[in-house]
């Protein structure tokens, strides 16, 4: 499991390094996650591998990762009290954007899946 944690942290460290060195406008951990996705896609770890066990252990304690967000809300209560409308507007707009993008990705995935299924069975799509 230690090896798995080192791989997870190594991917995050490489992501941070690349973002800092190239001044990319994305967070380093996000780039590290993409790197981890590429590594896992290429290596296909087994169910009991260190990365899998480390990921499962982190997911079991996922609720602890919400503590810093809760502390941030409490720490910035005065700011939230002085500007409730911009904060509320940001929350609502980001929620609408997330729901819209999720629906679009889901619809696109279903469309692609049905198209691939039709291609495998040899049926042609109707012309329009």
PDB file of C-alpha atoms in Angstrom:
ATOM      1  CA  UNK A   1       0.000   0.000   0.000  1.00  0.00           C
ATOM      2  CA  UNK A   2       2.929   2.340   0.658  1.00  0.00           C
ATOM      3  CA  UNK A   3       4.036   1.853  -2.941  1.00  0.00           C
ATOM      4  CA  UNK A   4       0.550   2.802  -4.115  1.00  0.00           C
ATOM      5  CA  UNK A   5       0.548   5.971  -2.008  1.00  0.00           C
ATOM      6  CA  UNK A   6       3.982   6.854  -3.363  1.00  0.00           C
ATOM      7  CA  UNK A   7       2.703   6.413  -6.924  1.00  0.00           C
ATOM      8  CA  UNK A   8      -0.323   8.629  -6.207  1.00  0.00           C
ATOM      9  CA  UNK A   9       1.817  11.307  -4.583  1.00  0.00           C
ATOM     10  CA  UNK A  10       4.450  10.984  -7.314  1.00  0.00           C
ATOM     11  CA  UNK A  11       1.850  11.659 -10.005  1.00  0.00           C
ATOM     12  CA  UNK A  12       0.667  14.707  -8.074  1.00  0.00           C
ATOM     13  CA  UNK A  13       4.248  15.911  -7.628  1.00  0.00           C
ATOM     14  CA  UNK A  14       5.004  15.500 -11.336  1.00  0.00           C
ATOM     15  CA  UNK A  15       1.786  17.377 -12.155  1.00  0.00           C
ATOM     16  CA  UNK A  16       2.769  20.219  -9.820  1.00  0.00           C
ATOM     17  CA  UNK A  17       6.269  20.340 -11.283  1.00  0.00           C
ATOM     18  CA  UNK A  18       5.040  20.449 -14.897  1.00  0.00           C
ATOM     19  CA  UNK A  19       2.475  23.162 -14.120  1.00  0.00           C
ATOM     20  CA  UNK A  20       5.051  25.248 -12.260  1.00  0.00           C
ATOM     21  CA  UNK A  21       7.705  24.799 -14.954  1.00  0.00           C
ATOM     22  CA  UNK A  22       5.408  25.501 -17.910  1.00  0.00           C
ATOM     23  CA  UNK A  23       3.016  27.934 -16.196  1.00  0.00           C
ATOM     24  CA  UNK A  24      -0.019  26.001 -17.419  1.00  0.00           C
ATOM     25  CA  UNK A  25      -3.326  27.503 -16.251  1.00  0.00           C
ATOM     26  CA  UNK A  26      -4.546  24.288 -14.624  1.00  0.00           C
ATOM     27  CA  UNK A  27      -3.994  22.937 -11.106  1.00  0.00           C
ATOM     28  CA  UNK A  28      -1.065  20.577 -10.683  1.00  0.00           C
ATOM     29  CA  UNK A  29      -3.134  17.841  -9.000  1.00  0.00           C
ATOM     30  CA  UNK A  30      -5.479  17.794 -12.011  1.00  0.00           C
ATOM     31  CA  UNK A  31      -2.548  17.234 -14.351  1.00  0.00           C
ATOM     32  CA  UNK A  32      -1.273  14.587 -11.940  1.00  0.00           C
ATOM     33  CA  UNK A  33      -4.647  12.841 -12.110  1.00  0.00           C
ATOM     34  CA  UNK A  34      -4.494  12.837 -15.907  1.00  0.00           C
ATOM     35  CA  UNK A  35      -0.989  11.372 -15.683  1.00  0.00           C
ATOM     36  CA  UNK A  36      -2.257   8.724 -13.250  1.00  0.00           C
ATOM     37  CA  UNK A  37      -5.093   7.892 -15.664  1.00  0.00           C
ATOM     38  CA  UNK A  38      -2.580   7.402 -18.483  1.00  0.00           C
ATOM     39  CA  UNK A  39      -0.335   5.242 -16.289  1.00  0.00           C
ATOM     40  CA  UNK A  40      -3.242   3.116 -15.063  1.00  0.00           C
ATOM     41  CA  UNK A  41      -4.571   2.758 -18.597  1.00  0.00           C
ATOM     42  CA  UNK A  42      -1.202   1.561 -19.835  1.00  0.00           C
ATOM     43  CA  UNK A  43      -0.349  -0.751 -16.931  1.00  0.00           C
ATOM     44  CA  UNK A  44      -3.817  -2.106 -15.968  1.00  0.00           C
ATOM     45  CA  UNK A  45      -3.109  -2.870 -12.281  1.00  0.00           C
ATOM     46  CA  UNK A  46      -4.620  -5.951 -10.652  1.00  0.00           C
ATOM     47  CA  UNK A  47      -7.366  -5.720  -8.032  1.00  0.00           C
ATOM     48  CA  UNK A  48      -4.953  -6.203  -5.124  1.00  0.00           C
ATOM     49  CA  UNK A  49      -2.197  -3.886  -6.340  1.00  0.00           C
ATOM     50  CA  UNK A  50      -0.786  -1.131  -4.173  1.00  0.00           C
ATOM     51  CA  UNK A  51      -2.416   1.689  -6.150  1.00  0.00           C
ATOM     52  CA  UNK A  52      -5.816   0.013  -5.909  1.00  0.00           C
ATOM     53  CA  UNK A  53      -5.488  -0.605  -2.184  1.00  0.00           C
ATOM     54  CA  UNK A  54      -4.277   2.964  -1.566  1.00  0.00           C
ATOM     55  CA  UNK A  55      -7.191   4.369  -3.584  1.00  0.00           C
ATOM     56  CA  UNK A  56      -9.675   2.207  -1.682  1.00  0.00           C
ATOM     57  CA  UNK A  57      -8.205   3.352   1.644  1.00  0.00           C
ATOM     58  CA  UNK A  58      -8.498   7.008   0.615  1.00  0.00           C
ATOM     59  CA  UNK A  59     -12.079   6.498  -0.544  1.00  0.00           C
ATOM     60  CA  UNK A  60     -13.018   4.885   2.785  1.00  0.00           C
ATOM     61  CA  UNK A  61     -11.966   8.111   4.519  1.00  0.00           C
ATOM     62  CA  UNK A  62     -13.243  10.525   1.893  1.00  0.00           C
ATOM     63  CA  UNK A  63     -15.423  12.378   4.413  1.00  0.00           C
ATOM     64  CA  UNK A  64     -12.265  13.697   6.098  1.00  0.00           C
ATOM     65  CA  UNK A  65     -11.378  15.576   2.919  1.00  0.00           C
ATOM     66  CA  UNK A  66     -14.462  17.772   3.426  1.00  0.00           C
ATOM     67  CA  UNK A  67     -13.124  19.127   6.740  1.00  0.00           C
ATOM     68  CA  UNK A  68     -10.907  21.806   5.093  1.00  0.00           C
ATOM     69  CA  UNK A  69     -13.885  23.027   3.049  1.00  0.00           C
ATOM     70  CA  UNK A  70     -15.980  23.308   6.205  1.00  0.00           C
ATOM     71  CA  UNK A  71     -13.193  25.183   7.979  1.00  0.00           C
ATOM     72  CA  UNK A  72     -12.967  27.546   4.990  1.00  0.00           C
ATOM     73  CA  UNK A  73     -16.690  28.314   5.189  1.00  0.00           C
ATOM     74  CA  UNK A  74     -16.402  29.061   8.900  1.00  0.00           C
ATOM     75  CA  UNK A  75     -13.228  31.144   8.407  1.00  0.00           C
ATOM     76  CA  UNK A  76     -14.845  33.274   5.683  1.00  0.00           C
ATOM     77  CA  UNK A  77     -18.242  33.716   7.332  1.00  0.00           C
ATOM     78  CA  UNK A  78     -17.763  37.494   7.515  1.00  0.00           C
ATOM     79  CA  UNK A  79     -16.986  37.686   3.799  1.00  0.00           C
ATOM     80  CA  UNK A  80     -19.993  35.524   3.002  1.00  0.00           C
ATOM     81  CA  UNK A  81     -22.190  37.742   5.160  1.00  0.00           C
ATOM     82  CA  UNK A  82     -21.075  40.912   3.323  1.00  0.00           C
ATOM     83  CA  UNK A  83     -21.565  39.516  -0.183  1.00  0.00           C
ATOM     84  CA  UNK A  84     -24.257  36.824  -0.104  1.00  0.00           C
ATOM     85  CA  UNK A  85     -25.681  37.539  -3.574  1.00  0.00           C
ATOM     86  CA  UNK A  86     -22.453  37.038  -5.575  1.00  0.00           C
ATOM     87  CA  UNK A  87     -21.706  33.867  -3.619  1.00  0.00           C
ATOM     88  CA  UNK A  88     -25.236  32.547  -4.168  1.00  0.00           C
ATOM     89  CA  UNK A  89     -25.118  33.478  -7.858  1.00  0.00           C
ATOM     90  CA  UNK A  90     -21.782  31.704  -8.238  1.00  0.00           C
ATOM     91  CA  UNK A  91     -23.128  28.595  -6.529  1.00  0.00           C
ATOM     92  CA  UNK A  92     -26.282  28.495  -8.658  1.00  0.00           C
ATOM     93  CA  UNK A  93     -24.469  29.201 -11.931  1.00  0.00           C
ATOM     94  CA  UNK A  94     -21.770  26.615 -11.248  1.00  0.00           C
ATOM     95  CA  UNK A  95     -24.459  24.070 -10.337  1.00  0.00           C
ATOM     96  CA  UNK A  96     -26.345  24.757 -13.576  1.00  0.00           C
ATOM     97  CA  UNK A  97     -23.112  24.476 -15.567  1.00  0.00           C
ATOM     98  CA  UNK A  98     -22.185  21.165 -13.927  1.00  0.00           C
ATOM     99  CA  UNK A  99     -25.646  19.696 -14.510  1.00  0.00           C
ATOM    100  CA  UNK A 100     -25.639  20.853 -18.147  1.00  0.00           C
ATOM    101  CA  UNK A 101     -22.165  19.492 -18.882  1.00  0.00           C
ATOM    102  CA  UNK A 102     -22.970  16.208 -17.123  1.00  0.00           C
ATOM    103  CA  UNK A 103     -26.174  15.821 -19.143  1.00  0.00           C
ATOM    104  CA  UNK A 104     -24.311  16.600 -22.370  1.00  0.00           C
ATOM    105  CA  UNK A 105     -21.570  14.095 -21.608  1.00  0.00           C
ATOM    106  CA  UNK A 106     -24.154  11.467 -20.677  1.00  0.00           C
ATOM    107  CA  UNK A 107     -26.162  12.063 -23.862  1.00  0.00           C
ATOM    108  CA  UNK A 108     -23.013  11.984 -25.970  1.00  0.00           C
ATOM    109  CA  UNK A 109     -21.887   8.752 -24.331  1.00  0.00           C
ATOM    110  CA  UNK A 110     -25.266   7.097 -24.949  1.00  0.00           C
ATOM    111  CA  UNK A 111     -25.222   8.259 -28.575  1.00  0.00           C
ATOM    112  CA  UNK A 112     -21.693   6.949 -29.097  1.00  0.00           C
ATOM    113  CA  UNK A 113     -22.534   3.663 -27.392  1.00  0.00           C
ATOM    114  CA  UNK A 114     -25.599   3.107 -29.589  1.00  0.00           C
ATOM    115  CA  UNK A 115     -23.615   4.002 -32.698  1.00  0.00           C
ATOM    116  CA  UNK A 116     -20.854   1.544 -31.788  1.00  0.00           C
ATOM    117  CA  UNK A 117     -23.457  -1.155 -31.110  1.00  0.00           C
ATOM    118  CA  UNK A 118     -25.031  -0.567 -34.541  1.00  0.00           C
ATOM    119  CA  UNK A 119     -21.589  -0.707 -36.162  1.00  0.00           C
ATOM    120  CA  UNK A 120     -20.790  -4.029 -34.494  1.00  0.00           C
ATOM    121  CA  UNK A 121     -24.044  -5.615 -35.608  1.00  0.00           C
ATOM    122  CA  UNK A 122     -23.521  -4.391 -39.160  1.00  0.00           C
ATOM    123  CA  UNK A 123     -26.681  -2.341 -39.351  1.00  0.00           C
ATOM    124  CA  UNK A 124     -26.427   0.965 -41.129  1.00  0.00           C
ATOM    125  CA  UNK A 125     -27.755   4.213 -39.812  1.00  0.00           C
ATOM    126  CA  UNK A 126     -30.814   5.628 -41.576  1.00  0.00           C
ATOM    127  CA  UNK A 127     -29.994   8.470 -43.950  1.00  0.00           C
ATOM    128  CA  UNK A 128     -31.546  11.812 -43.296  1.00  0.00           C
TER     129      UNK A 128
END
